[in-house]
């Protein structure tokens, strides 16, 4: 059903796009100016200053009209002739003499705004390569936990593709801009679909309708933007035939964005689960929420810092992606890289002090390292904590001697502390008995995913081990519409790790009674 709907949407989009492009082909007499400024969002306004002056002849300059186009400018009502084109951005300027003989011309100006030396560009590309390598390293160490065919695997490769576009290269064209724009939008759409499918409960129908309505608007204006990227003639067509529509598209892009939709979904999800959040870590969640808010709305208080927009969006997407992976598949280990992070920060500060000959750059690097360490501790406070309920349950279970009583009591205590549809506890006696319930899996992981469980009514299982025996009991759980919170996930993990000795004792007692 979903596939048919997507095919239908793509066909309608293709027909709609083809018709608009055909209508716009009649437009002519314009010049499209493209600077070499990298990492700017399309449809941004007032990026650079451009002038077009006729050279000789009887061409009246007053007839020529100018509009901002993408990250450059567009002059239309330009008859054929000879012109001087000038451009300026920040402290950079360039000029070009052209002789317009065709219906329309596309001119590249050597404007970069912030220029980097060859060594600086190599260093920036090296840092980008490190970022890509770091993400690949995390993925290789966690991919075995992500089920085959899961969309998060596709999203990861799109994320790497977006990172590759952040490399500083000496050329760019509309096709590269289109490819980068498309990859970013597909990546964000897939993240939102994953949220709707796996995080947000289906019972919130009105909220889901609101999100789908916003996605429809975003999809429409993204198609219009891609058509503008593909054909400057289409942009001239909109300028002359429907300037109000063009302003609506630009406004919609600034107000209703894909990353903001993700922010709204996460905010709503936190609100409906707020009662499950422990008061002790409320500050940690608030700090993360404020950080996300600052990243998402950075451009509002700092409209002139356009060079940072691209990298902030990249940080956001990385942050969202790995939060999803860690949350859904319960992949988290303590951050053992803290000392290494400080070592790298100090080393980079040391190098930058001699390279830039100022204290600004090393101070920024050290400040960044300190901020990252602060948020690492916050995340650790959320992910790792001592739950008093686990100790109380452990003490109650210590008094139990019968296998069936133990299984029922443990099931009751779990349902009391975790919001679940159903729980099944099974103590295993034979070393190979676990194969009746699960397929062969990774003995190093406590959590067993659904695709490894033979009991179809349960969504995951928790393995209990003791010493060398990896499977002495299994706890099967069935989640409801709302996924478990991190606190609930940690509760089950802590409980599974702690009660191994009690389960082992009950097993031995039961086996001993059978022998007697």
mmCIF file of C-alpha atoms in Angstrom, residues 8 46-48 73 91 104 162 174 193 207 211 262 267 274 292 307 333 336 358 382 394 402 432 461 472 474-475 507:
data_model
loop_
_atom_site.group_PDB
_atom_site.id
_atom_site.type_symbol
_atom_site.label_atom_id
_atom_site.label_comp_id
_atom_site.label_asym_id
_atom_site.label_seq_id
_atom_site.Cartn_x
_atom_site.Cartn_y
_atom_site.Cartn_z
ATOM 1 C CA UNK A 8 1.500 7.588 -7.380
ATOM 2 C CA UNK A 46 21.044 39.157 0.195
ATOM 3 C CA UNK A 47 24.172 37.023 -0.172
ATOM 4 C CA UNK A 48 26.635 39.266 -1.965
ATOM 5 C CA UNK A 73 21.772 36.944 -8.332
ATOM 6 C CA UNK A 91 36.110 41.570 1.518
ATOM 7 C CA UNK A 104 20.224 33.617 -21.369
ATOM 8 C CA UNK A 162 25.992 14.585 3.151
ATOM 9 C CA UNK A 174 23.953 23.244 -10.115
ATOM 10 C CA UNK A 193 9.159 8.527 8.774
ATOM 11 C CA UNK A 207 -0.972 15.194 15.971
ATOM 12 C CA UNK A 211 2.761 16.308 11.008
ATOM 13 C CA UNK A 262 11.740 16.493 14.123
ATOM 14 C CA UNK A 267 9.178 17.769 22.127
ATOM 15 C CA UNK A 274 7.234 13.481 31.143
ATOM 16 C CA UNK A 292 18.716 21.262 20.316
ATOM 17 C CA UNK A 307 28.613 30.113 6.908
ATOM 18 C CA UNK A 333 28.566 1.989 26.613
ATOM 19 C CA UNK A 336 35.965 5.887 27.635
ATOM 20 C CA UNK A 358 46.631 34.290 18.442
ATOM 21 C CA UNK A 382 20.644 9.942 31.737
ATOM 22 C CA UNK A 394 16.428 -8.244 44.333
ATOM 23 C CA UNK A 402 10.257 -22.200 44.002
ATOM 24 C CA UNK A 432 20.776 -25.839 24.940
ATOM 25 C CA UNK A 461 13.984 -10.344 25.315
ATOM 26 C CA UNK A 472 20.127 -19.413 32.613
ATOM 27 C CA UNK A 474 15.080 -15.256 29.576
ATOM 28 C CA UNK A 475 12.715 -12.329 30.131
ATOM 29 C CA UNK A 507 18.071 -23.679 39.324
#
